[in-house]
């Protein structure tokens, strides 16, 4: 079945900063770019039942019409326009109901030219209806890469039991939403099911974000971020993890190790509570310190993925706003307590640097490479994907160390290509804190990946009870 929608407008614009950042990442990862697909499963609320397939389709139609990113594809820039045309951009230029323009196309992940975003007013999105496990349906919908120019950036599934819809499955293209954007979509979907409407104004669309980012205010924000990248690129190591000297690598070269640790969860919460820090900052500081220990660098460098939802009007936007910031920590500060103290302002600087124009960053990277005579790129990122921050000073050492016996480590993924060499992902898992390390085994072997995760756990457990002794205040 299909869901027909009819939005209020169509238009074209250059990609937003967030779209350009993820598009560059997608291109460098293709043909394994399905890696960036992600999904959400919503169990139909009890008060919204029984829900028919037709009723679910009507609610989903409203969702797609509300959030323009969910009906935005990629296309070529109009003839005569540069990729980032600034004030000459034809915002609001019409496209026809089929979503095509004379210049549309060229939006496959392996094409070199940067596309534009194409908002389409009218169309229909196919829906997969099935019985059984909603998580299995989510994984099936997410397993193939999107056709960025020829497919809607949202895949929809309905799980039914007889004639009743029990779960709604959404799989997002990362060009349309990031993790927090997907949560907004799910929240709105729940409200539509329960109340029939979403309160408040419609959040800004990618077209409007592109217009703001090209304005004088947006350019000032970008300039402040660029100053941070420029100054730090003069002093950081050219890269964090060099290629292994023996040239060895697994086949395929990219692997993911996934650690689930209740002990680390308890330790991080205790450190954060005692030291008045966010748990994400605790983890970022520890991860950077350990990477520096492994590589021998005096400066810990990581690229944290930042939500960039600091403006009030973007909090509820369904789009991709997240970008990399630049976190730099002097590892000669002393013990972990001193490192964490320095990490707090360093993290704030990194968060501010994340809302940047990728073109500025590319120019700065090229300039720093020329000045230093070597290519500069950390290839070391950190993505805290949790939505809540829980701190708790009460766990005792005996309980935490006993929880070490529950730690598990698995290898859930391998593939040929990734645009990075070292990627840490932090998630909440039923058994504790989840920390995944996806790495290029040409830089870090699988035994070294496993050792890194277990050492990270040990570092934090030790810090919680050897350096963090009494609550501050």
Short mmCIF file of N, CA, C and O in Angstrom, two decimals, residues 395-452:
data_model
loop_
_atom_site.label_atom_id
_atom_site.label_comp_id
_atom_site.label_asym_id
_atom_site.label_seq_id
_atom_site.Cartn_x
_atom_site.Cartn_y
_atom_site.Cartn_z
N UNK A 395 26.57 4.29 44.32
CA UNK A 395 27.13 2.94 44.16
C UNK A 395 28.42 2.75 44.95
O UNK A 395 29.30 3.60 44.95
N UNK A 396 28.52 1.63 45.64
CA UNK A 396 29.73 1.35 46.42
C UNK A 396 30.68 0.49 45.59
O UNK A 396 30.29 -0.15 44.61
N UNK A 397 31.93 0.49 46.01
CA UNK A 397 32.97 -0.18 45.22
C UNK A 397 32.71 -1.67 45.08
O UNK A 397 32.92 -2.26 44.01
N UNK A 398 32.26 -2.31 46.14
CA UNK A 398 32.03 -3.75 46.07
C UNK A 398 30.98 -4.09 45.02
O UNK A 398 31.16 -5.03 44.24
N UNK A 399 29.89 -3.33 44.98
CA UNK A 399 28.83 -3.60 44.01
C UNK A 399 29.31 -3.39 42.59
O UNK A 399 28.98 -4.17 41.69
N UNK A 400 30.09 -2.34 42.39
CA UNK A 400 30.58 -2.04 41.04
C UNK A 400 31.54 -3.12 40.57
O UNK A 400 31.45 -3.61 39.44
N UNK A 401 32.45 -3.52 41.43
CA UNK A 401 33.42 -4.55 41.01
C UNK A 401 32.74 -5.90 40.81
O UNK A 401 33.15 -6.67 39.93
N UNK A 402 31.71 -6.19 41.57
CA UNK A 402 30.97 -7.43 41.35
C UNK A 402 30.28 -7.40 39.98
O UNK A 402 30.18 -8.43 39.31
N UNK A 403 29.85 -6.22 39.57
CA UNK A 403 29.17 -6.09 38.28
C UNK A 403 30.11 -6.33 37.10
O UNK A 403 29.65 -6.57 35.97
N UNK A 404 31.42 -6.27 37.32
CA UNK A 404 32.37 -6.54 36.23
C UNK A 404 32.18 -7.94 35.65
O UNK A 404 32.44 -8.17 34.47
N UNK A 405 31.72 -8.88 36.47
CA UNK A 405 31.52 -10.24 35.99
C UNK A 405 30.38 -10.33 34.96
O UNK A 405 30.28 -11.33 34.24
N UNK A 406 29.52 -9.31 34.89
CA UNK A 406 28.40 -9.33 33.96
C UNK A 406 28.75 -8.75 32.59
O UNK A 406 27.95 -8.82 31.65
N UNK A 407 29.93 -8.17 32.46
CA UNK A 407 30.31 -7.49 31.21
C UNK A 407 30.35 -8.47 30.05
O UNK A 407 30.87 -9.59 30.18
N UNK A 408 29.81 -8.05 28.91
CA UNK A 408 29.84 -8.86 27.69
C UNK A 408 30.49 -8.07 26.57
O UNK A 408 30.43 -6.83 26.53
N UNK A 409 31.12 -8.79 25.64
CA UNK A 409 31.71 -8.17 24.46
C UNK A 409 31.41 -9.04 23.24
O UNK A 409 31.68 -10.25 23.26
N UNK A 410 30.81 -8.44 22.23
CA UNK A 410 30.44 -9.15 21.01
C UNK A 410 30.98 -8.39 19.80
O UNK A 410 31.44 -7.25 19.89
N UNK A 411 30.88 -9.07 18.63
CA UNK A 411 31.35 -8.48 17.36
C UNK A 411 30.17 -8.49 16.38
O UNK A 411 30.04 -9.38 15.55
N UNK A 412 29.30 -7.47 16.43
CA UNK A 412 28.05 -7.53 15.66
C UNK A 412 28.15 -7.06 14.22
O UNK A 412 27.19 -7.23 13.47
N UNK A 413 29.28 -6.47 13.79
CA UNK A 413 29.32 -5.87 12.46
C UNK A 413 30.70 -5.95 11.85
O UNK A 413 31.70 -5.80 12.54
N UNK A 414 30.73 -6.17 10.54
CA UNK A 414 31.95 -6.01 9.76
C UNK A 414 31.57 -5.57 8.36
O UNK A 414 30.51 -5.94 7.86
N UNK A 415 32.41 -4.74 7.74
CA UNK A 415 32.11 -4.26 6.40
C UNK A 415 33.40 -3.78 5.74
O UNK A 415 34.46 -3.73 6.36
N UNK A 416 33.29 -3.39 4.47
CA UNK A 416 34.46 -3.02 3.69
C UNK A 416 34.94 -1.61 3.94
O UNK A 416 36.13 -1.34 3.98
N UNK A 417 33.99 -0.65 4.06
CA UNK A 417 34.40 0.76 4.07
C UNK A 417 33.74 1.53 5.21
O UNK A 417 32.64 1.24 5.63
N UNK A 418 34.48 2.55 5.68
CA UNK A 418 33.98 3.51 6.65
C UNK A 418 34.81 4.77 6.48
O UNK A 418 36.00 4.70 6.11
N UNK A 419 34.21 5.91 6.72
CA UNK A 419 34.92 7.17 6.51
C UNK A 419 35.80 7.55 7.69
O UNK A 419 36.37 8.64 7.71
N UNK A 420 35.91 6.69 8.68
CA UNK A 420 36.69 7.00 9.88
C UNK A 420 37.54 5.78 10.24
O UNK A 420 37.34 4.68 9.72
N UNK A 421 38.49 5.99 11.13
CA UNK A 421 39.35 4.89 11.57
C UNK A 421 38.97 4.37 12.96
O UNK A 421 39.28 3.23 13.30
N UNK A 422 38.29 5.22 13.73
CA UNK A 422 38.03 4.89 15.14
C UNK A 422 36.76 5.62 15.55
O UNK A 422 36.74 6.85 15.66
N UNK A 423 35.67 4.89 15.77
CA UNK A 423 34.38 5.50 16.11
C UNK A 423 33.82 4.84 17.36
O UNK A 423 33.55 3.63 17.36
N UNK A 424 33.62 5.63 18.41
CA UNK A 424 33.00 5.15 19.64
C UNK A 424 31.53 5.59 19.66
O UNK A 424 31.24 6.77 19.41
N UNK A 425 30.63 4.66 19.93
CA UNK A 425 29.21 4.96 20.10
C UNK A 425 28.79 4.54 21.51
O UNK A 425 29.11 3.42 21.95
N UNK A 426 28.09 5.40 22.19
CA UNK A 426 27.62 5.13 23.56
C UNK A 426 26.10 5.03 23.53
O UNK A 426 25.42 5.91 22.99
N UNK A 427 25.57 3.96 24.09
CA UNK A 427 24.12 3.73 24.11
C UNK A 427 23.70 3.19 25.48
O UNK A 427 24.51 2.65 26.23
N UNK A 428 22.43 3.36 25.77
CA UNK A 428 21.83 2.70 26.93
C UNK A 428 21.37 1.32 26.51
O UNK A 428 20.65 1.18 25.52
N UNK A 429 21.78 0.30 27.24
CA UNK A 429 21.39 -1.07 26.94
C UNK A 429 20.71 -1.68 28.16
O UNK A 429 20.95 -1.23 29.30
N UNK A 430 19.89 -2.70 27.97
CA UNK A 430 19.23 -3.33 29.12
C UNK A 430 20.20 -3.83 30.18
O UNK A 430 19.89 -3.81 31.37
N UNK A 431 21.41 -4.25 29.77
CA UNK A 431 22.36 -4.79 30.73
C UNK A 431 23.35 -3.78 31.27
O UNK A 431 24.26 -4.15 32.02
N UNK A 432 23.21 -2.51 30.91
CA UNK A 432 24.15 -1.50 31.38
C UNK A 432 24.48 -0.50 30.30
O UNK A 432 23.68 -0.23 29.40
N UNK A 433 25.68 0.06 30.37
CA UNK A 433 26.14 1.03 29.39
C UNK A 433 26.70 0.28 28.19
O UNK A 433 27.54 -0.62 28.34
N UNK A 434 26.27 0.65 27.01
CA UNK A 434 26.81 0.06 25.79
C UNK A 434 27.84 0.98 25.17
O UNK A 434 27.58 2.17 24.97
N UNK A 435 29.02 0.46 24.89
CA UNK A 435 30.07 1.21 24.20
C UNK A 435 30.53 0.37 23.02
O UNK A 435 31.08 -0.72 23.20
N UNK A 436 30.30 0.89 21.82
CA UNK A 436 30.71 0.20 20.61
C UNK A 436 31.93 0.89 20.02
O UNK A 436 31.96 2.13 19.95
N UNK A 437 32.89 0.12 19.60
CA UNK A 437 34.05 0.65 18.89
C UNK A 437 34.06 0.06 17.48
O UNK A 437 34.21 -1.15 17.30
N UNK A 438 33.85 0.93 16.50
CA UNK A 438 33.95 0.54 15.09
C UNK A 438 35.25 1.10 14.57
O UNK A 438 35.47 2.31 14.61
N UNK A 439 36.13 0.24 14.07
CA UNK A 439 37.47 0.69 13.73
C UNK A 439 37.98 0.00 12.48
O UNK A 439 37.52 -1.07 12.09
N UNK A 440 38.96 0.64 11.88
CA UNK A 440 39.69 0.08 10.74
C UNK A 440 40.81 -0.79 11.30
O UNK A 440 41.71 -0.29 11.98
N UNK A 441 40.75 -2.08 11.03
CA UNK A 441 41.76 -2.98 11.58
C UNK A 441 43.13 -2.77 10.94
O UNK A 441 44.12 -3.34 11.41
N UNK A 442 43.19 -1.95 9.89
CA UNK A 442 44.49 -1.55 9.38
C UNK A 442 45.17 -0.54 10.28
O UNK A 442 46.36 -0.25 10.10
N UNK A 443 44.42 0.01 11.24
CA UNK A 443 44.98 0.95 12.22
C UNK A 443 44.98 0.38 13.63
O UNK A 443 45.87 0.68 14.43
N UNK A 444 43.96 -0.42 13.93
CA UNK A 444 43.83 -1.00 15.27
C UNK A 444 43.31 -2.42 15.10
O UNK A 444 42.22 -2.62 14.57
N UNK A 445 44.08 -3.39 15.52
CA UNK A 445 43.70 -4.79 15.33
C UNK A 445 42.50 -5.14 16.20
O UNK A 445 42.16 -4.43 17.16
N UNK A 446 41.85 -6.25 15.88
CA UNK A 446 40.70 -6.66 16.69
C UNK A 446 41.10 -6.93 18.15
O UNK A 446 40.38 -6.51 19.06
N UNK A 447 42.22 -7.60 18.44
CA UNK A 447 42.62 -7.73 19.85
C UNK A 447 42.85 -6.38 20.52
O UNK A 447 42.51 -6.20 21.70
N UNK A 448 43.41 -5.42 19.77
CA UNK A 448 43.63 -4.09 20.34
C UNK A 448 42.31 -3.37 20.59
O UNK A 448 42.17 -2.62 21.56
N UNK A 449 41.31 -3.58 19.72
CA UNK A 449 39.99 -2.99 19.93
C UNK A 449 39.36 -3.53 21.21
O UNK A 449 38.82 -2.78 22.03
N UNK A 450 39.43 -4.85 21.37
CA UNK A 450 38.87 -5.47 22.58
C UNK A 450 39.59 -4.96 23.83
O UNK A 450 38.96 -4.63 24.84
N UNK A 451 40.91 -4.87 23.74
CA UNK A 451 41.68 -4.40 24.89
C UNK A 451 41.32 -2.94 25.22
O UNK A 451 41.23 -2.56 26.40
N UNK A 452 41.11 -2.11 24.20
CA UNK A 452 40.75 -0.72 24.44
C UNK A 452 39.45 -0.63 25.23
O UNK A 452 39.36 0.12 26.22
#
